[in-house]
Short mmCIF file of C-alpha atoms in Angstrom, two decimals:
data_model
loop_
_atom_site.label_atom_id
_atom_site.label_comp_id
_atom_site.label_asym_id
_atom_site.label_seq_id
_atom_site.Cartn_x
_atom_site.Cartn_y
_atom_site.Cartn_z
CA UNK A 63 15.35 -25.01 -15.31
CA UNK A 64 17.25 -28.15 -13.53
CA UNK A 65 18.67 -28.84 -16.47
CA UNK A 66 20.32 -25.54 -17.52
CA UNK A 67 21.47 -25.13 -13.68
CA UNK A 68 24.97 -26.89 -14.42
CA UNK A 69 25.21 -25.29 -17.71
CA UNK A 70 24.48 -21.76 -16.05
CA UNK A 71 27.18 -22.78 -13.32
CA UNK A 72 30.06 -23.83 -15.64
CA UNK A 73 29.07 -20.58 -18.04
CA UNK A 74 29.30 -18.27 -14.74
CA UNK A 75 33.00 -17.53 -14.40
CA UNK A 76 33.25 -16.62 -18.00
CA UNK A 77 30.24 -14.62 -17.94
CA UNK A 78 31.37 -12.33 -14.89
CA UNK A 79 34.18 -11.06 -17.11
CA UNK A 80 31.84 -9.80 -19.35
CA UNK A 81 29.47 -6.68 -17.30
CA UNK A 82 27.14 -6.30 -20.27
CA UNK A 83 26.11 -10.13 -20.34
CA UNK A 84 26.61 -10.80 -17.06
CA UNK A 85 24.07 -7.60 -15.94
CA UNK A 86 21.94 -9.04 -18.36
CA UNK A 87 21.67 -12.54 -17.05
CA UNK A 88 21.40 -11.28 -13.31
CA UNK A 89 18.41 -9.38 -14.33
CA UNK A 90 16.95 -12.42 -16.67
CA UNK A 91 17.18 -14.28 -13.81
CA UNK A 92 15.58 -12.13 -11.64
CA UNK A 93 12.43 -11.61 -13.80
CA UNK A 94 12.05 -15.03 -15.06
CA UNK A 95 9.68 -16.15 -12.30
CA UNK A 96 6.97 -12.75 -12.72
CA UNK A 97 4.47 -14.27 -15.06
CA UNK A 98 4.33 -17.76 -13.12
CA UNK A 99 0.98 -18.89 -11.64
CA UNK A 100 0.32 -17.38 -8.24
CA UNK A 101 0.80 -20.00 -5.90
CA UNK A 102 -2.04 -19.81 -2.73
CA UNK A 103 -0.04 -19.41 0.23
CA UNK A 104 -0.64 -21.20 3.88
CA UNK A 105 -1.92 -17.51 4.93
CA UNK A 106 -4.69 -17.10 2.50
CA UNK A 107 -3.21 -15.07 0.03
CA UNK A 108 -1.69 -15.61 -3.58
CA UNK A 109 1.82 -15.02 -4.24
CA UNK A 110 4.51 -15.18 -7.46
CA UNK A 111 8.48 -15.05 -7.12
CA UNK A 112 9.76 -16.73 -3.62
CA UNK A 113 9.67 -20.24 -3.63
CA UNK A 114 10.15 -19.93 0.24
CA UNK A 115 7.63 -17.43 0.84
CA UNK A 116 4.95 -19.28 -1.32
CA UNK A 117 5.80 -22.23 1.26
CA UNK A 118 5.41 -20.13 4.13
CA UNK A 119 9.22 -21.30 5.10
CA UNK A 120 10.48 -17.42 4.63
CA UNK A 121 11.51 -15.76 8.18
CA UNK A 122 8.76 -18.05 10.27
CA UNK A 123 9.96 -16.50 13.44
CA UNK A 124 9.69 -12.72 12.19
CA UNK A 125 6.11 -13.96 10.28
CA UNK A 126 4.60 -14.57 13.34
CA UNK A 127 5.82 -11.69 15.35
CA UNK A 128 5.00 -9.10 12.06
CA UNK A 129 1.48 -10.68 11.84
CA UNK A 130 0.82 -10.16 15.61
CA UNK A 131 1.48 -7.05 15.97
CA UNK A 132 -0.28 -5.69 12.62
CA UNK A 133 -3.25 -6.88 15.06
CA UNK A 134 -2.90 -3.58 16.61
CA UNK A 135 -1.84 -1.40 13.87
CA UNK A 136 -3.64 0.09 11.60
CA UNK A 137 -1.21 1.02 9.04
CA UNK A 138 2.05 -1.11 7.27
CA UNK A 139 5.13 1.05 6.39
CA UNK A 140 7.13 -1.37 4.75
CA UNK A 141 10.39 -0.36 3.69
CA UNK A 142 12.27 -2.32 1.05
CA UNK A 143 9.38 -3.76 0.29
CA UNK A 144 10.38 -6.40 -2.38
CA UNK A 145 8.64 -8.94 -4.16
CA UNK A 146 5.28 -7.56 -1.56
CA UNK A 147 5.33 -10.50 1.08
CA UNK A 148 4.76 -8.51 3.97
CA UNK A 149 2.52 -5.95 2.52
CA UNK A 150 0.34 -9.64 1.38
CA UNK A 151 -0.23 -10.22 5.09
CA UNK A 152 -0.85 -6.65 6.15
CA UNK A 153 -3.56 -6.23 3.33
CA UNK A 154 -4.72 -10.17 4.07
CA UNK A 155 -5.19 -8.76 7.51
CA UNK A 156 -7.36 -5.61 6.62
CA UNK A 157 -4.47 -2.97 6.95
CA UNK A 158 -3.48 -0.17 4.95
CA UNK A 159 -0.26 -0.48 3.06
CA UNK A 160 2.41 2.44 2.51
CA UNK A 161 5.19 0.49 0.25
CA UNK A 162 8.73 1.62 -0.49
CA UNK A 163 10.82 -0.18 -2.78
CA UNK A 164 13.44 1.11 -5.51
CA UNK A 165 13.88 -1.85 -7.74
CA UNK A 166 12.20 -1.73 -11.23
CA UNK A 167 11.99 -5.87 -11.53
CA UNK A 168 10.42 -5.96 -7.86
CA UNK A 169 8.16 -3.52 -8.07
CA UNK A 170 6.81 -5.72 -10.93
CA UNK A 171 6.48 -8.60 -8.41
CA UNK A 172 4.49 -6.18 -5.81
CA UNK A 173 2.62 -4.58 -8.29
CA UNK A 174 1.79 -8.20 -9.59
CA UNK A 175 1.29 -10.22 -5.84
CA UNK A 176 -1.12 -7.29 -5.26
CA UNK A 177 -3.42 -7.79 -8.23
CA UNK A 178 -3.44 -11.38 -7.93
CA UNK A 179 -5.21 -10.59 -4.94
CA UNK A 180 -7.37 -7.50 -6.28
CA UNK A 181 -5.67 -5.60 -3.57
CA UNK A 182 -6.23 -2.32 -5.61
CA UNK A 183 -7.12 -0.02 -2.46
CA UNK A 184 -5.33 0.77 0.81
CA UNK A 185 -2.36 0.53 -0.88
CA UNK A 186 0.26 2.89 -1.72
CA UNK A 187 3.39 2.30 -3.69
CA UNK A 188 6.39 4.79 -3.47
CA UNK A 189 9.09 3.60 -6.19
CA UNK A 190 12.01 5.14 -3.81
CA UNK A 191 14.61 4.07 -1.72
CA UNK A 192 14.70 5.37 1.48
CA UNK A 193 17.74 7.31 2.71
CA UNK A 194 18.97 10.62 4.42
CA UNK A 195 18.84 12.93 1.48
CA UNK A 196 16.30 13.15 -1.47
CA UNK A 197 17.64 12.78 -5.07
CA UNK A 198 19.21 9.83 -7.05
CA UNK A 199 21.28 7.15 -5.65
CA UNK A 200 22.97 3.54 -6.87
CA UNK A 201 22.10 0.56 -5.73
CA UNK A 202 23.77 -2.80 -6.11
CA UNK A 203 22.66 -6.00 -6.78
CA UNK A 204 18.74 -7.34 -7.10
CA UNK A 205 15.78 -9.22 -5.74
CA UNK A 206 16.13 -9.35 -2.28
CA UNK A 207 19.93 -8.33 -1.90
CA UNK A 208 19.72 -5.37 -3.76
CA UNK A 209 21.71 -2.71 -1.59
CA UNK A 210 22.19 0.80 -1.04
CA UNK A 211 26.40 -0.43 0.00
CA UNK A 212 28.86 -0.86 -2.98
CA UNK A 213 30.12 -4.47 -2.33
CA UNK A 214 27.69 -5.60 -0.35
CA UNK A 215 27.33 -9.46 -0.52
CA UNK A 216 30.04 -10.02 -2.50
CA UNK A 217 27.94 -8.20 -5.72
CA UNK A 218 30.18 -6.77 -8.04
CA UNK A 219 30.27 -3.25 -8.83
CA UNK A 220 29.07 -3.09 -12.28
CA UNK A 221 26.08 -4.31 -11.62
CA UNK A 222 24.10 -1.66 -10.62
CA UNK A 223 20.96 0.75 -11.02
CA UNK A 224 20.35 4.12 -10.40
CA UNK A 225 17.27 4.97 -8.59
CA UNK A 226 14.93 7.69 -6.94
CA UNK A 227 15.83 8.09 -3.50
CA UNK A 228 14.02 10.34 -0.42
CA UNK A 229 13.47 10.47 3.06
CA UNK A 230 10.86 9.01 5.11
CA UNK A 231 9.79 12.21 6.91
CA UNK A 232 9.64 14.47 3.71
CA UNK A 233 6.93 11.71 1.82
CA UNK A 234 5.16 10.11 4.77
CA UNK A 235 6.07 11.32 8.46
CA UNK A 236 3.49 13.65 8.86
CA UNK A 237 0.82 11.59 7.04
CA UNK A 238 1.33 9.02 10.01
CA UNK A 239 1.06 11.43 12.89
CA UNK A 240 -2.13 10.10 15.17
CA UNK A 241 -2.16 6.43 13.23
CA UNK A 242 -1.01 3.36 15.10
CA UNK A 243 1.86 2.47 12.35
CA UNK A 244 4.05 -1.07 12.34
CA UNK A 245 7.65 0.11 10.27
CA UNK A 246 9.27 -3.01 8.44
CA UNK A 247 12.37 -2.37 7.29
CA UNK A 248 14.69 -4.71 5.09
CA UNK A 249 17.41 -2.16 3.27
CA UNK A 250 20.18 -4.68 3.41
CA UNK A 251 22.77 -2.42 5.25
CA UNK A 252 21.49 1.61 4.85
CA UNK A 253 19.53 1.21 7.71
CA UNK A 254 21.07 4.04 9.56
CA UNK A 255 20.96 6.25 6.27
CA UNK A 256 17.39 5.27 6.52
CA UNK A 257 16.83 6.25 10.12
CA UNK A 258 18.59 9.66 9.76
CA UNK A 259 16.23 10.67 7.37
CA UNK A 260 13.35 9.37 9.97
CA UNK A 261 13.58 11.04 12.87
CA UNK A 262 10.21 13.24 12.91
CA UNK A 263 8.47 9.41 12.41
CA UNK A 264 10.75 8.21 14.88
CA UNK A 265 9.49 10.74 17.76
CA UNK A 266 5.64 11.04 16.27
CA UNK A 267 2.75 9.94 18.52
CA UNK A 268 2.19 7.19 19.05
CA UNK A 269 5.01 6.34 18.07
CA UNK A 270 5.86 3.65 15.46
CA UNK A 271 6.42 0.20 16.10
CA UNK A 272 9.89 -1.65 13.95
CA UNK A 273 11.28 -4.70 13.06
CA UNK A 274 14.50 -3.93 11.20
CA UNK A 275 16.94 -5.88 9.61
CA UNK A 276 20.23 -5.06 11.01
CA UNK A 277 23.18 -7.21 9.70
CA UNK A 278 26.15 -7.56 12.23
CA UNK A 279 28.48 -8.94 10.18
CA UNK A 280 26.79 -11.03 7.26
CA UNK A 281 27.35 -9.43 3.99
CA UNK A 282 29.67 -6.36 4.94
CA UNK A 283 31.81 -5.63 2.19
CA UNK A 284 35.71 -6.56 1.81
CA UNK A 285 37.64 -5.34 4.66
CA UNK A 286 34.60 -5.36 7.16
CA UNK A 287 34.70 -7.95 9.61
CA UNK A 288 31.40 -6.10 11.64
CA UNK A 289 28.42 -3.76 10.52
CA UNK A 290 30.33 0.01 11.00
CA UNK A 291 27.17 1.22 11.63
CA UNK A 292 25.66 -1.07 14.17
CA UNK A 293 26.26 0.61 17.29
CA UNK A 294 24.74 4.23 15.87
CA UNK A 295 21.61 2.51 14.31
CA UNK A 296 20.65 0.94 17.89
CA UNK A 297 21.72 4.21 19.05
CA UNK A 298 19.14 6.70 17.11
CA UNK A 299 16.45 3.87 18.92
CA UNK A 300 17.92 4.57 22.54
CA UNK A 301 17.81 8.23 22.27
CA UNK A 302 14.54 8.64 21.46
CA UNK A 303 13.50 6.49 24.03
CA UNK A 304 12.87 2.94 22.39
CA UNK A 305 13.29 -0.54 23.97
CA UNK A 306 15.25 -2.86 21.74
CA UNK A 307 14.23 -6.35 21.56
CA UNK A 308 15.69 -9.86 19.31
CA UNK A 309 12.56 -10.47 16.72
CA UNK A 310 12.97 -14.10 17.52
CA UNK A 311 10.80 -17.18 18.49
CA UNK A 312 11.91 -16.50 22.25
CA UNK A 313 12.40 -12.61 21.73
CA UNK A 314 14.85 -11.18 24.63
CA UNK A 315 16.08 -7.73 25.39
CA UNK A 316 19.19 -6.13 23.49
CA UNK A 317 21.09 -3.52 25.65
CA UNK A 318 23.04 -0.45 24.88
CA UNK A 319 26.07 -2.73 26.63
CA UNK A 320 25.59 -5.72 24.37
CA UNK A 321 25.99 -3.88 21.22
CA UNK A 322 29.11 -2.11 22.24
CA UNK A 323 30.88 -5.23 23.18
CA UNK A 324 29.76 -6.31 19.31
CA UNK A 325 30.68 -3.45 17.34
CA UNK A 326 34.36 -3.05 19.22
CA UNK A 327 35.00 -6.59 17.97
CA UNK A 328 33.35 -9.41 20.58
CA UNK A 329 31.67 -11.89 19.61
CA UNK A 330 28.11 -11.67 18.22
CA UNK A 331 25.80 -12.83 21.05
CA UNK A 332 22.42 -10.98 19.18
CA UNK A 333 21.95 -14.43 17.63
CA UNK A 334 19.96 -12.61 14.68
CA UNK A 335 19.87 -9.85 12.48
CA UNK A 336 16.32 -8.92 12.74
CA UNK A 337 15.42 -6.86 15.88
CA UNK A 338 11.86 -5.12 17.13
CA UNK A 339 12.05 -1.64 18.46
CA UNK A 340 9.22 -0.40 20.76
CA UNK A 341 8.14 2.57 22.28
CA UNK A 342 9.08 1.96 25.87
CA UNK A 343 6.31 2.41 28.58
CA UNK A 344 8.07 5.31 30.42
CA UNK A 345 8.79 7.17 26.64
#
């Protein structure tokens, strides 16, 4: 593969004038690492697809946080699932698994991290995305940029899938009710959409740990200097009566006043995009 790299980076330019071929190649390249070897992990458990993730370099600071508190969970609601990494170390762990993830090629990976550990039970797989509405949806992009936001990360709008969408409380919500659940959730931007369609998990008891990506103002598309969205999706948190924390080494409390400064153009003091929300003790 070193060897075709410069002839794949000369050939780009040309090829991203051409949709057909250039679809084709993104999703090539995508799927080209599925039927590797799995590759044992530092955590115990076998893994194809992430170079970084086999190396246990992916997200160290969120790794650790994620894998303490699935210590006192009992079941993983992972949402944008991908390639499975997450859901490895919940079911490495002993936990039940509830997976949500849209993309055809990386539901291949999860489907195929999970046998190579003859994970075959306490799992459950929903092919969806999840948003506000049930139906179908785009979504741009692939692997782990794939996004619910035309434009996101620069990916161009022909290259695109259309997939199942729902909403979190009409397939799983009441399921939950009674079960100490950790929410992971990695949408790449439609967080709030997400949310929206969340809010009978969101008040359920006990209610759900999360650790959600939130993007402040990496990858918006043109025209958007900071995430549109970022003050209501820490807002849906404060109303029902979560604490909002950094999901960092040294984790350190967000407030309400913080984010507003952000999202009416200050500079970004979170210092990450990756934030735990938890049931405050008073809620």
């Amino acid at each position: 593969m070193r060897t075709l790299k410069p002839i794949l980076t000369f050939l780009r330019p040309f090829v991203d004038r051409m949709p057909l071929l250039a679809n084709g190649y993104r999703r090539w390249r995508d799927r080209r690492l599925l039927h590797q070897t799995p590759v044992m992990t530092p955590f115990g458990f076998r893994l194809v697809g992430h170079a970084e993730m086999q190396a246990g370099r992916f997200e160290p600071a969120e790794t650790v946080l994620i894998r303490e508190l699935l210590a006192a969970t009992d079941i993983l609601l992972n949402v944008g699932a991908n390639i499975g990494y997450y859901c490895c170390h919940a079911r490495q762990l002993g936990r039940t698994v509830l997976a949500f993830e849209p993309m055809p090629t990386n539901l291949e990976y999860l489907r195929r991290n999970l046998a190579a550990n003859r994970w075959s039970e306490d799992v459950e797989i929903f092919p969806l995305a999840a948003s506000n509405r049930s139906g179908e949806i785009e979504i741009f992009g692939g692997a782990t940029g794939a996004s619910l936001i035309q434009g996101w990360a620069g990916t161009p709008a022909h290259y695109v899938t259309r997939v199942q969408c729902a909403t979190l409380d009409d397939t799983v919500a009441d399921r939950l009710a009674g079960r100490r659940v950790l929410v992971v959730m990695d949408i790449e931007g439609a967080e709030l959409w997400a949310l929206q369609g969340a809010r009978r998990l969101l008040r359920s008891r006990p209610q759900p740990v999360w650790v959600v990506e939130i993007s402040v103002g990496e990858h918006q598309p043109a025209g958007c200097i900071v995430n549109p969205h970022l003050a209501a999706t820490f807002a849906i948190f404060w109303d029902l009566g979560y604490e909002a924390w950094t999901a960092t080494a040294t984790p350190r409390r967000v407030t309400p006043a913080e984010v507003a400064a952000i999202a009416g153009g200050g500079p970004d003091t979170l210092g990450t995009h990756n934030f735990l929300f938890r049931p405050s003790p008073v809620a």
